[in-house]
């Protein structure tokens, strides 16, 4: 099963596919803890009982649709309450595209979840640092080798020796637009503010300064919140904020950002707006994702825009920032008339207001 937002969509992730093929060749049996279960492909192995773990809300939805129970978790989470006895076999697909800190956190988590004498199958992309990360994993596990290759994809098998688990990387922090940002490993703009969000907040701040945008008392949704900087900025200007992300690490990061600034707001782990129940909003602010793994996938951004259709109150406005070439205007017309507010440095700020009728 898959859907927009699941790594590898609309196909199976190439690294996961090679990992499962390799595990099939190795005749893996019994309980397997898959820390990056995606759509549950590992559960297709004969004789395997899958313990599925995912930090992606979209993947959790796909797993549920496939009839598989899954635990929502991200690197560093203790899984012993769910499974007191550790599985002898652990599977992990490295997300090297999310940066060194995240891959390092993944390796440390896998080590903590693998019992001494247990086996870790680890897969990833050679061009996204796989060999480097496997060398680091080998130093912790004690032994291992690459046993599967297909194009740029690789699979290694490591046997864990007794020993201490490597520490998780510390969160990064920085200040921007009056907000102290806390960025957990792998979260978008964890170490510094990206150019699109910078342009977006600069424009919104100018509107607030000019009196053309009043956030006080408004119900604001930061959709795809990442570190939470947009929602936290809105909260500093008096908005009642809800911050949503499909990535559990991002939700934890947004919670930490609000706490660091002594701001109130709710942070929700949700597959787009699936977890928002009956909530509606006066404003939706978003810098929607258009990459899932290595691929450009616009389906998630289009779901963000459809969320505005469903969740904005009459007269409410969607504000969106995007790369110049991305064709969001047509879909945004379903919200209301689209205005281009700014085009600069390869990015554009768009707005669409829902009819007050």
mmCIF file of C-alpha atoms in Angstrom:
data_model
loop_
_atom_site.group_PDB
_atom_site.id
_atom_site.type_symbol
_atom_site.label_atom_id
_atom_site.label_comp_id
_atom_site.label_asym_id
_atom_site.label_seq_id
_atom_site.Cartn_x
_atom_site.Cartn_y
_atom_site.Cartn_z
ATOM 1 C CA UNK A 1 0.000 0.000 0.000
ATOM 2 C CA UNK A 2 1.120 3.557 -0.639
ATOM 3 C CA UNK A 3 -0.213 7.087 -0.947
ATOM 4 C CA UNK A 4 1.133 10.627 -1.397
ATOM 5 C CA UNK A 5 3.612 11.319 1.380
ATOM 6 C CA UNK A 6 4.914 7.753 1.680
ATOM 7 C CA UNK A 7 8.575 7.461 0.789
ATOM 8 C CA UNK A 8 8.951 6.079 -2.736
ATOM 9 C CA UNK A 9 5.403 7.008 -3.827
ATOM 10 C CA UNK A 10 3.936 6.159 -6.283
ATOM 11 C CA UNK A 11 6.263 3.132 -6.417
ATOM 12 C CA UNK A 12 8.051 1.193 -3.697
ATOM 13 C CA UNK A 13 11.149 2.924 -2.330
ATOM 14 C CA UNK A 14 14.105 1.454 -4.238
ATOM 15 C CA UNK A 15 16.285 0.935 -1.154
ATOM 16 C CA UNK A 16 13.463 -0.809 0.706
ATOM 17 C CA UNK A 17 12.757 -3.034 -2.285
ATOM 18 C CA UNK A 18 16.396 -4.157 -2.448
ATOM 19 C CA UNK A 19 16.492 -4.710 1.327
ATOM 20 C CA UNK A 20 13.417 -6.956 1.234
ATOM 21 C CA UNK A 21 14.763 -8.873 -1.777
ATOM 22 C CA UNK A 22 18.016 -9.399 0.110
ATOM 23 C CA UNK A 23 16.232 -10.552 3.268
ATOM 24 C CA UNK A 24 14.170 -12.977 1.163
ATOM 25 C CA UNK A 25 17.365 -14.392 -0.346
ATOM 26 C CA UNK A 26 18.794 -14.724 3.168
ATOM 27 C CA UNK A 27 15.637 -16.636 4.243
ATOM 28 C CA UNK A 28 14.922 -14.272 7.154
ATOM 29 C CA UNK A 29 12.166 -15.679 9.374
ATOM 30 C CA UNK A 30 10.476 -14.815 12.666
ATOM 31 C CA UNK A 31 9.815 -11.392 14.167
ATOM 32 C CA UNK A 32 11.329 -8.452 12.299
ATOM 33 C CA UNK A 33 11.338 -4.916 13.670
ATOM 34 C CA UNK A 34 11.139 -2.559 10.688
ATOM 35 C CA UNK A 35 12.003 0.966 11.839
ATOM 36 C CA UNK A 36 11.081 2.415 8.419
ATOM 37 C CA UNK A 37 8.100 0.271 7.486
ATOM 38 C CA UNK A 38 6.690 2.624 4.794
ATOM 39 C CA UNK A 39 3.831 0.636 3.202
ATOM 40 C CA UNK A 40 4.723 -2.627 4.960
ATOM 41 C CA UNK A 41 6.698 -4.430 2.238
ATOM 42 C CA UNK A 42 8.814 -6.274 4.828
ATOM 43 C CA UNK A 43 5.657 -7.991 6.024
ATOM 44 C CA UNK A 44 5.397 -9.751 2.654
ATOM 45 C CA UNK A 45 8.377 -11.973 3.498
ATOM 46 C CA UNK A 46 7.317 -15.602 4.097
ATOM 47 C CA UNK A 47 7.535 -16.629 7.737
ATOM 48 C CA UNK A 48 8.036 -13.069 8.969
ATOM 49 C CA UNK A 49 5.951 -11.411 11.673
ATOM 50 C CA UNK A 50 6.284 -7.680 11.149
ATOM 51 C CA UNK A 51 6.720 -5.138 13.915
ATOM 52 C CA UNK A 52 6.030 -1.976 11.916
ATOM 53 C CA UNK A 53 7.363 1.409 13.040
ATOM 54 C CA UNK A 54 6.907 4.687 11.171
ATOM 55 C CA UNK A 55 7.294 8.408 11.785
ATOM 56 C CA UNK A 56 5.317 9.333 8.675
ATOM 57 C CA UNK A 57 1.592 9.857 9.218
ATOM 58 C CA UNK A 58 0.979 9.070 5.541
ATOM 59 C CA UNK A 59 2.827 5.762 5.894
ATOM 60 C CA UNK A 60 0.898 4.961 9.072
ATOM 61 C CA UNK A 61 -2.315 5.493 7.099
ATOM 62 C CA UNK A 62 -1.053 3.184 4.324
ATOM 63 C CA UNK A 63 -0.085 0.520 6.878
ATOM 64 C CA UNK A 64 -3.529 0.714 8.471
ATOM 65 C CA UNK A 65 -5.155 0.375 5.040
ATOM 66 C CA UNK A 66 -3.018 -2.734 4.488
ATOM 67 C CA UNK A 67 -4.373 -4.236 7.719
ATOM 68 C CA UNK A 68 -1.064 -3.868 9.583
ATOM 69 C CA UNK A 69 -0.715 -2.515 13.095
ATOM 70 C CA UNK A 70 2.071 0.031 13.418
ATOM 71 C CA UNK A 71 3.728 2.124 16.099
ATOM 72 C CA UNK A 72 4.272 5.851 15.489
ATOM 73 C CA UNK A 73 7.846 6.606 16.524
ATOM 74 C CA UNK A 74 10.995 8.419 15.427
ATOM 75 C CA UNK A 75 14.726 8.033 16.134
ATOM 76 C CA UNK A 76 15.445 7.775 19.838
ATOM 77 C CA UNK A 77 12.025 6.541 20.942
ATOM 78 C CA UNK A 78 11.980 3.641 23.391
ATOM 79 C CA UNK A 79 9.985 0.774 21.882
ATOM 80 C CA UNK A 80 10.181 -1.553 24.900
ATOM 81 C CA UNK A 81 6.702 -0.650 26.152
ATOM 82 C CA UNK A 82 5.279 -1.846 22.827
ATOM 83 C CA UNK A 83 7.572 -4.868 22.556
ATOM 84 C CA UNK A 84 9.289 -5.811 25.871
ATOM 85 C CA UNK A 85 11.390 -8.458 24.096
ATOM 86 C CA UNK A 86 13.546 -7.165 21.272
ATOM 87 C CA UNK A 87 13.243 -8.789 17.846
ATOM 88 C CA UNK A 88 16.350 -10.682 16.738
ATOM 89 C CA UNK A 89 16.195 -9.023 13.293
ATOM 90 C CA UNK A 90 15.905 -5.270 12.653
ATOM 91 C CA UNK A 91 15.416 -3.533 9.300
ATOM 92 C CA UNK A 92 16.202 0.101 8.492
ATOM 93 C CA UNK A 93 16.271 2.267 5.374
ATOM 94 C CA UNK A 94 18.624 5.203 5.792
ATOM 95 C CA UNK A 95 17.184 8.593 4.830
ATOM 96 C CA UNK A 96 20.483 10.105 3.750
ATOM 97 C CA UNK A 97 18.607 12.884 1.959
ATOM 98 C CA UNK A 98 17.545 14.179 5.402
ATOM 99 C CA UNK A 99 21.148 14.915 6.376
ATOM 100 C CA UNK A 100 23.992 13.462 8.401
ATOM 101 C CA UNK A 101 22.418 14.145 11.800
ATOM 102 C CA UNK A 102 19.257 12.222 10.935
ATOM 103 C CA UNK A 103 21.108 9.239 9.474
ATOM 104 C CA UNK A 104 23.353 9.200 12.552
ATOM 105 C CA UNK A 105 20.244 9.235 14.759
ATOM 106 C CA UNK A 106 18.761 6.374 12.726
ATOM 107 C CA UNK A 107 21.902 4.266 13.208
ATOM 108 C CA UNK A 108 21.986 4.939 16.973
ATOM 109 C CA UNK A 109 18.289 4.023 17.229
ATOM 110 C CA UNK A 110 18.795 0.800 15.289
ATOM 111 C CA UNK A 111 21.681 -0.106 17.593
ATOM 112 C CA UNK A 112 19.522 0.462 20.670
ATOM 113 C CA UNK A 113 16.756 -1.702 19.178
ATOM 114 C CA UNK A 114 18.993 -4.619 18.133
ATOM 115 C CA UNK A 115 19.885 -7.133 20.888
ATOM 116 C CA UNK A 116 23.476 -8.358 21.202
ATOM 117 C CA UNK A 117 23.891 -11.108 18.623
ATOM 118 C CA UNK A 118 20.971 -9.714 16.645
ATOM 119 C CA UNK A 119 21.086 -8.732 12.978
ATOM 120 C CA UNK A 120 20.485 -5.353 11.374
ATOM 121 C CA UNK A 121 19.707 -5.114 7.658
ATOM 122 C CA UNK A 122 20.404 -1.533 6.628
ATOM 123 C CA UNK A 123 19.675 -0.133 3.182
ATOM 124 C CA UNK A 124 20.286 3.165 1.466
ATOM 125 C CA UNK A 125 21.589 5.160 -1.457
ATOM 126 C CA UNK A 126 25.300 5.139 -2.272
ATOM 127 C CA UNK A 127 24.985 8.740 -3.486
ATOM 128 C CA UNK A 128 23.414 9.830 -0.181
ATOM 129 C CA UNK A 129 26.252 8.735 2.088
ATOM 130 C CA UNK A 130 25.400 5.047 2.551
ATOM 131 C CA UNK A 131 29.000 3.801 2.698
ATOM 132 C CA UNK A 132 29.956 6.458 5.249
ATOM 133 C CA UNK A 133 26.966 5.725 7.482
ATOM 134 C CA UNK A 134 27.528 1.973 7.312
ATOM 135 C CA UNK A 135 31.152 2.428 8.376
ATOM 136 C CA UNK A 136 29.896 4.369 11.400
ATOM 137 C CA UNK A 137 27.307 1.680 12.102
ATOM 138 C CA UNK A 138 29.964 -1.009 11.795
ATOM 139 C CA UNK A 139 32.069 0.719 14.441
ATOM 140 C CA UNK A 140 29.129 0.457 16.866
ATOM 141 C CA UNK A 141 27.910 -3.003 15.845
ATOM 142 C CA UNK A 142 31.368 -4.559 15.557
ATOM 143 C CA UNK A 143 30.964 -6.429 12.302
ATOM 144 C CA UNK A 144 29.173 -6.099 8.994
ATOM 145 C CA UNK A 145 29.437 -6.037 5.223
ATOM 146 C CA UNK A 146 27.522 -4.888 2.158
ATOM 147 C CA UNK A 147 25.661 -7.880 0.736
ATOM 148 C CA UNK A 148 23.253 -6.342 -1.788
ATOM 149 C CA UNK A 149 23.731 -3.933 -4.694
ATOM 150 C CA UNK A 150 21.386 -2.686 -7.384
ATOM 151 C CA UNK A 151 22.312 0.469 -9.281
ATOM 152 C CA UNK A 152 23.026 3.055 -6.596
ATOM 153 C CA UNK A 153 21.158 1.167 -3.868
ATOM 154 C CA UNK A 154 23.016 -0.831 -1.219
ATOM 155 C CA UNK A 155 22.138 -3.256 1.601
ATOM 156 C CA UNK A 156 24.468 -4.163 4.460
ATOM 157 C CA UNK A 157 24.147 -6.836 7.130
ATOM 158 C CA UNK A 158 25.527 -6.119 10.595
ATOM 159 C CA UNK A 159 25.686 -8.360 13.677
ATOM 160 C CA UNK A 160 25.604 -6.483 16.964
ATOM 161 C CA UNK A 161 28.207 -7.123 19.625
ATOM 162 C CA UNK A 162 27.580 -6.077 23.263
ATOM 163 C CA UNK A 163 28.421 -2.440 23.840
ATOM 164 C CA UNK A 164 27.128 1.041 24.474
ATOM 165 C CA UNK A 165 24.726 2.650 22.018
ATOM 166 C CA UNK A 166 26.111 5.802 20.345
ATOM 167 C CA UNK A 167 24.484 9.045 21.525
ATOM 168 C CA UNK A 168 21.819 10.784 19.474
ATOM 169 C CA UNK A 169 22.825 14.103 17.878
ATOM 170 C CA UNK A 170 21.697 17.182 19.792
ATOM 171 C CA UNK A 171 18.993 19.468 18.360
ATOM 172 C CA UNK A 172 20.162 22.592 16.545
ATOM 173 C CA UNK A 173 18.988 26.048 17.601
ATOM 174 C CA UNK A 174 18.911 29.472 15.977
ATOM 175 C CA UNK A 175 16.859 32.663 16.098
ATOM 176 C CA UNK A 176 14.863 34.149 13.235
ATOM 177 C CA UNK A 177 12.059 36.730 13.118
ATOM 178 C CA UNK A 178 11.959 36.901 16.891
ATOM 179 C CA UNK A 179 11.559 33.142 17.279
ATOM 180 C CA UNK A 180 14.016 30.797 18.980
ATOM 181 C CA UNK A 181 13.909 27.745 16.701
ATOM 182 C CA UNK A 182 14.637 24.201 17.878
ATOM 183 C CA UNK A 183 15.483 21.844 15.010
ATOM 184 C CA UNK A 184 15.625 18.115 15.639
ATOM 185 C CA UNK A 185 17.748 15.941 13.308
ATOM 186 C CA UNK A 186 16.235 15.547 9.863
ATOM 187 C CA UNK A 187 13.625 18.280 10.201
ATOM 188 C CA UNK A 188 13.373 20.759 7.318
ATOM 189 C CA UNK A 189 15.436 23.906 8.055
ATOM 190 C CA UNK A 190 16.676 22.413 11.332
ATOM 191 C CA UNK A 191 19.957 24.344 11.291
ATOM 192 C CA UNK A 192 19.000 27.590 9.540
ATOM 193 C CA UNK A 193 15.980 29.153 7.920
ATOM 194 C CA UNK A 194 15.472 28.228 4.271
ATOM 195 C CA UNK A 195 15.173 30.918 1.590
ATOM 196 C CA UNK A 196 11.481 30.338 0.823
ATOM 197 C CA UNK A 197 10.368 30.627 4.452
ATOM 198 C CA UNK A 198 12.608 33.660 4.892
ATOM 199 C CA UNK A 199 10.889 35.400 1.984
ATOM 200 C CA UNK A 200 7.482 34.297 3.260
ATOM 201 C CA UNK A 201 7.958 35.578 6.810
ATOM 202 C CA UNK A 202 9.545 38.786 5.543
ATOM 203 C CA UNK A 203 6.470 39.483 3.425
ATOM 204 C CA UNK A 204 3.995 38.523 6.156
ATOM 205 C CA UNK A 205 5.879 40.631 8.712
ATOM 206 C CA UNK A 206 5.694 43.630 6.356
ATOM 207 C CA UNK A 207 1.929 43.113 6.052
ATOM 208 C CA UNK A 208 1.576 43.037 9.841
ATOM 209 C CA UNK A 209 3.700 46.175 10.131
ATOM 210 C CA UNK A 210 1.583 47.946 7.492
ATOM 211 C CA UNK A 211 -1.639 46.896 9.208
ATOM 212 C CA UNK A 212 -2.899 44.900 6.217
ATOM 213 C CA UNK A 213 -2.639 41.622 8.138
ATOM 214 C CA UNK A 214 -3.983 41.317 11.673
ATOM 215 C CA UNK A 215 -3.248 38.026 13.410
ATOM 216 C CA UNK A 216 -4.571 38.907 16.866
ATOM 217 C CA UNK A 217 -7.198 36.371 17.903
ATOM 218 C CA UNK A 218 -7.189 34.654 14.497
ATOM 219 C CA UNK A 219 -7.233 30.869 14.231
ATOM 220 C CA UNK A 220 -4.119 30.079 12.200
ATOM 221 C CA UNK A 221 -3.009 26.737 10.790
ATOM 222 C CA UNK A 222 0.701 26.208 10.078
ATOM 223 C CA UNK A 223 0.375 23.305 7.651
ATOM 224 C CA UNK A 224 3.558 21.282 7.155
ATOM 225 C CA UNK A 225 5.076 23.092 10.118
ATOM 226 C CA UNK A 226 8.582 21.583 10.191
ATOM 227 C CA UNK A 227 10.413 23.290 13.057
ATOM 228 C CA UNK A 228 7.298 25.344 13.787
ATOM 229 C CA UNK A 229 8.782 28.738 13.024
ATOM 230 C CA UNK A 230 5.813 30.024 10.984
ATOM 231 C CA UNK A 231 3.275 28.978 13.606
ATOM 232 C CA UNK A 232 5.428 30.308 16.439
ATOM 233 C CA UNK A 233 5.820 33.646 14.628
ATOM 234 C CA UNK A 234 2.032 33.858 14.208
ATOM 235 C CA UNK A 235 1.534 33.017 17.896
ATOM 236 C CA UNK A 236 3.914 35.858 18.862
ATOM 237 C CA UNK A 237 1.549 38.161 16.991
ATOM 238 C CA UNK A 238 -1.480 37.001 18.935
ATOM 239 C CA UNK A 239 -2.834 34.159 16.811
ATOM 240 C CA UNK A 240 -4.350 30.964 18.198
ATOM 241 C CA UNK A 241 -2.157 28.486 16.359
ATOM 242 C CA UNK A 242 -2.372 24.863 15.293
ATOM 243 C CA UNK A 243 0.791 23.330 13.859
ATOM 244 C CA UNK A 244 0.521 20.166 11.770
ATOM 245 C CA UNK A 245 3.083 17.914 10.136
ATOM 246 C CA UNK A 246 3.067 14.387 8.765
ATOM 247 C CA UNK A 247 6.585 13.798 10.111
ATOM 248 C CA UNK A 248 6.735 12.934 13.812
ATOM 249 C CA UNK A 249 10.222 14.423 14.289
ATOM 250 C CA UNK A 250 8.880 17.716 12.891
ATOM 251 C CA UNK A 251 5.959 17.704 15.319
ATOM 252 C CA UNK A 252 8.364 17.141 18.229
ATOM 253 C CA UNK A 253 10.550 19.959 16.884
ATOM 254 C CA UNK A 254 7.565 22.335 16.640
ATOM 255 C CA UNK A 255 6.566 21.486 20.209
ATOM 256 C CA UNK A 256 10.110 22.292 21.367
ATOM 257 C CA UNK A 257 10.082 25.592 19.437
ATOM 258 C CA UNK A 258 6.826 26.708 21.069
ATOM 259 C CA UNK A 259 8.162 25.716 24.485
ATOM 260 C CA UNK A 260 11.467 27.557 23.923
ATOM 261 C CA UNK A 261 9.494 30.742 23.234
ATOM 262 C CA UNK A 262 6.924 30.247 26.026
ATOM 263 C CA UNK A 263 4.166 30.236 23.408
ATOM 264 C CA UNK A 264 0.950 28.242 23.431
ATOM 265 C CA UNK A 265 -0.405 26.249 20.531
ATOM 266 C CA UNK A 266 -1.305 22.703 19.584
ATOM 267 C CA UNK A 267 1.017 20.495 17.546
ATOM 268 C CA UNK A 268 -0.610 17.574 15.736
ATOM 269 C CA UNK A 269 0.924 14.598 13.939
ATOM 270 C CA UNK A 270 -1.412 14.192 10.978
ATOM 271 C CA UNK A 271 -1.551 12.972 7.404
ATOM 272 C CA UNK A 272 -2.337 16.443 6.021
ATOM 273 C CA UNK A 273 -5.646 17.345 7.755
ATOM 274 C CA UNK A 274 -6.814 13.816 8.627
ATOM 275 C CA UNK A 275 -6.218 14.410 12.352
ATOM 276 C CA UNK A 276 -7.815 17.854 12.578
ATOM 277 C CA UNK A 277 -11.336 16.607 13.349
ATOM 278 C CA UNK A 278 -13.765 19.560 13.034
ATOM 279 C CA UNK A 279 -11.223 22.384 13.317
ATOM 280 C CA UNK A 280 -11.555 25.353 10.961
ATOM 281 C CA UNK A 281 -9.285 28.358 10.480
ATOM 282 C CA UNK A 282 -9.233 32.000 9.521
ATOM 283 C CA UNK A 283 -5.791 31.701 7.932
ATOM 284 C CA UNK A 284 -3.627 28.882 6.630
ATOM 285 C CA UNK A 285 0.100 29.571 6.237
ATOM 286 C CA UNK A 286 2.248 27.025 4.422
ATOM 287 C CA UNK A 287 5.506 26.286 2.672
ATOM 288 C CA UNK A 288 4.368 22.931 1.284
ATOM 289 C CA UNK A 289 6.808 20.074 0.679
ATOM 290 C CA UNK A 290 7.411 18.929 -2.868
ATOM 291 C CA UNK A 291 10.048 16.271 -2.177
ATOM 292 C CA UNK A 292 9.383 12.887 -0.591
ATOM 293 C CA UNK A 293 12.729 11.118 -0.462
ATOM 294 C CA UNK A 294 14.532 11.710 -3.759
ATOM 295 C CA UNK A 295 11.479 12.373 -5.900
ATOM 296 C CA UNK A 296 9.508 15.503 -6.708
ATOM 297 C CA UNK A 297 5.939 14.750 -5.613
ATOM 298 C CA UNK A 298 3.374 17.541 -5.899
ATOM 299 C CA UNK A 299 0.462 15.429 -4.669
ATOM 300 C CA UNK A 300 1.081 16.362 -1.024
ATOM 301 C CA UNK A 301 1.108 20.086 -1.819
ATOM 302 C CA UNK A 302 -2.131 19.663 -3.744
ATOM 303 C CA UNK A 303 -3.617 17.940 -0.672
ATOM 304 C CA UNK A 304 -2.496 20.973 1.367
ATOM 305 C CA UNK A 305 -4.452 23.246 -0.972
ATOM 306 C CA UNK A 306 -7.510 20.979 -0.751
ATOM 307 C CA UNK A 307 -7.212 21.283 3.028
ATOM 308 C CA UNK A 308 -7.695 25.038 2.597
ATOM 309 C CA UNK A 309 -10.860 24.365 0.600
ATOM 310 C CA UNK A 310 -12.200 22.250 3.473
ATOM 311 C CA UNK A 311 -10.823 24.049 6.533
ATOM 312 C CA UNK A 312 -10.964 27.789 5.830
ATOM 313 C CA UNK A 313 -13.980 29.644 7.152
ATOM 314 C CA UNK A 314 -15.862 31.826 4.640
ATOM 315 C CA UNK A 315 -13.632 34.805 3.931
ATOM 316 C CA UNK A 316 -10.552 32.930 5.178
ATOM 317 C CA UNK A 317 -7.247 33.107 3.305
ATOM 318 C CA UNK A 318 -4.565 30.648 2.256
ATOM 319 C CA UNK A 319 -1.039 32.121 2.072
ATOM 320 C CA UNK A 320 1.511 29.898 0.346
ATOM 321 C CA UNK A 321 5.163 30.201 -0.659
ATOM 322 C CA UNK A 322 6.644 28.048 -3.427
ATOM 323 C CA UNK A 323 9.438 27.736 -5.948
ATOM 324 C CA UNK A 324 8.735 29.735 -9.120
ATOM 325 C CA UNK A 325 8.088 26.798 -11.481
ATOM 326 C CA UNK A 326 5.679 24.867 -9.260
ATOM 327 C CA UNK A 327 2.171 25.077 -10.783
ATOM 328 C CA UNK A 328 -0.021 25.581 -7.719
ATOM 329 C CA UNK A 329 -2.143 28.442 -9.050
ATOM 330 C CA UNK A 330 -4.670 26.256 -10.875
ATOM 331 C CA UNK A 331 -5.372 24.119 -7.810
ATOM 332 C CA UNK A 332 -5.514 27.207 -5.572
ATOM 333 C CA UNK A 333 -8.365 28.586 -7.679
ATOM 334 C CA UNK A 334 -10.540 25.973 -5.966
ATOM 335 C CA UNK A 335 -10.087 28.034 -2.782
ATOM 336 C CA UNK A 336 -10.811 31.351 -4.454
ATOM 337 C CA UNK A 337 -9.247 33.952 -6.752
ATOM 338 C CA UNK A 338 -5.456 33.635 -6.692
ATOM 339 C CA UNK A 339 -3.200 36.642 -6.171
ATOM 340 C CA UNK A 340 0.546 36.666 -6.689
ATOM 341 C CA UNK A 341 1.811 38.858 -3.871
ATOM 342 C CA UNK A 342 5.539 38.603 -4.502
ATOM 343 C CA UNK A 343 8.009 36.957 -6.891
ATOM 344 C CA UNK A 344 11.645 37.195 -5.905
ATOM 345 C CA UNK A 345 14.828 35.106 -5.860
ATOM 346 C CA UNK A 346 13.241 32.086 -7.520
ATOM 347 C CA UNK A 347 10.230 31.990 -5.193
ATOM 348 C CA UNK A 348 6.680 33.334 -5.157
ATOM 349 C CA UNK A 349 4.157 34.150 -2.449
ATOM 350 C CA UNK A 350 0.562 33.390 -3.404
ATOM 351 C CA UNK A 351 -2.771 34.015 -1.692
ATOM 352 C CA UNK A 352 -6.292 32.727 -2.296
ATOM 353 C CA UNK A 353 -9.287 33.931 -0.329
ATOM 354 C CA UNK A 354 -12.366 31.790 0.169
ATOM 355 C CA UNK A 355 -15.662 33.397 -0.737
ATOM 356 C CA UNK A 356 -17.459 35.014 2.193
ATOM 357 C CA UNK A 357 -20.779 33.651 0.892
#
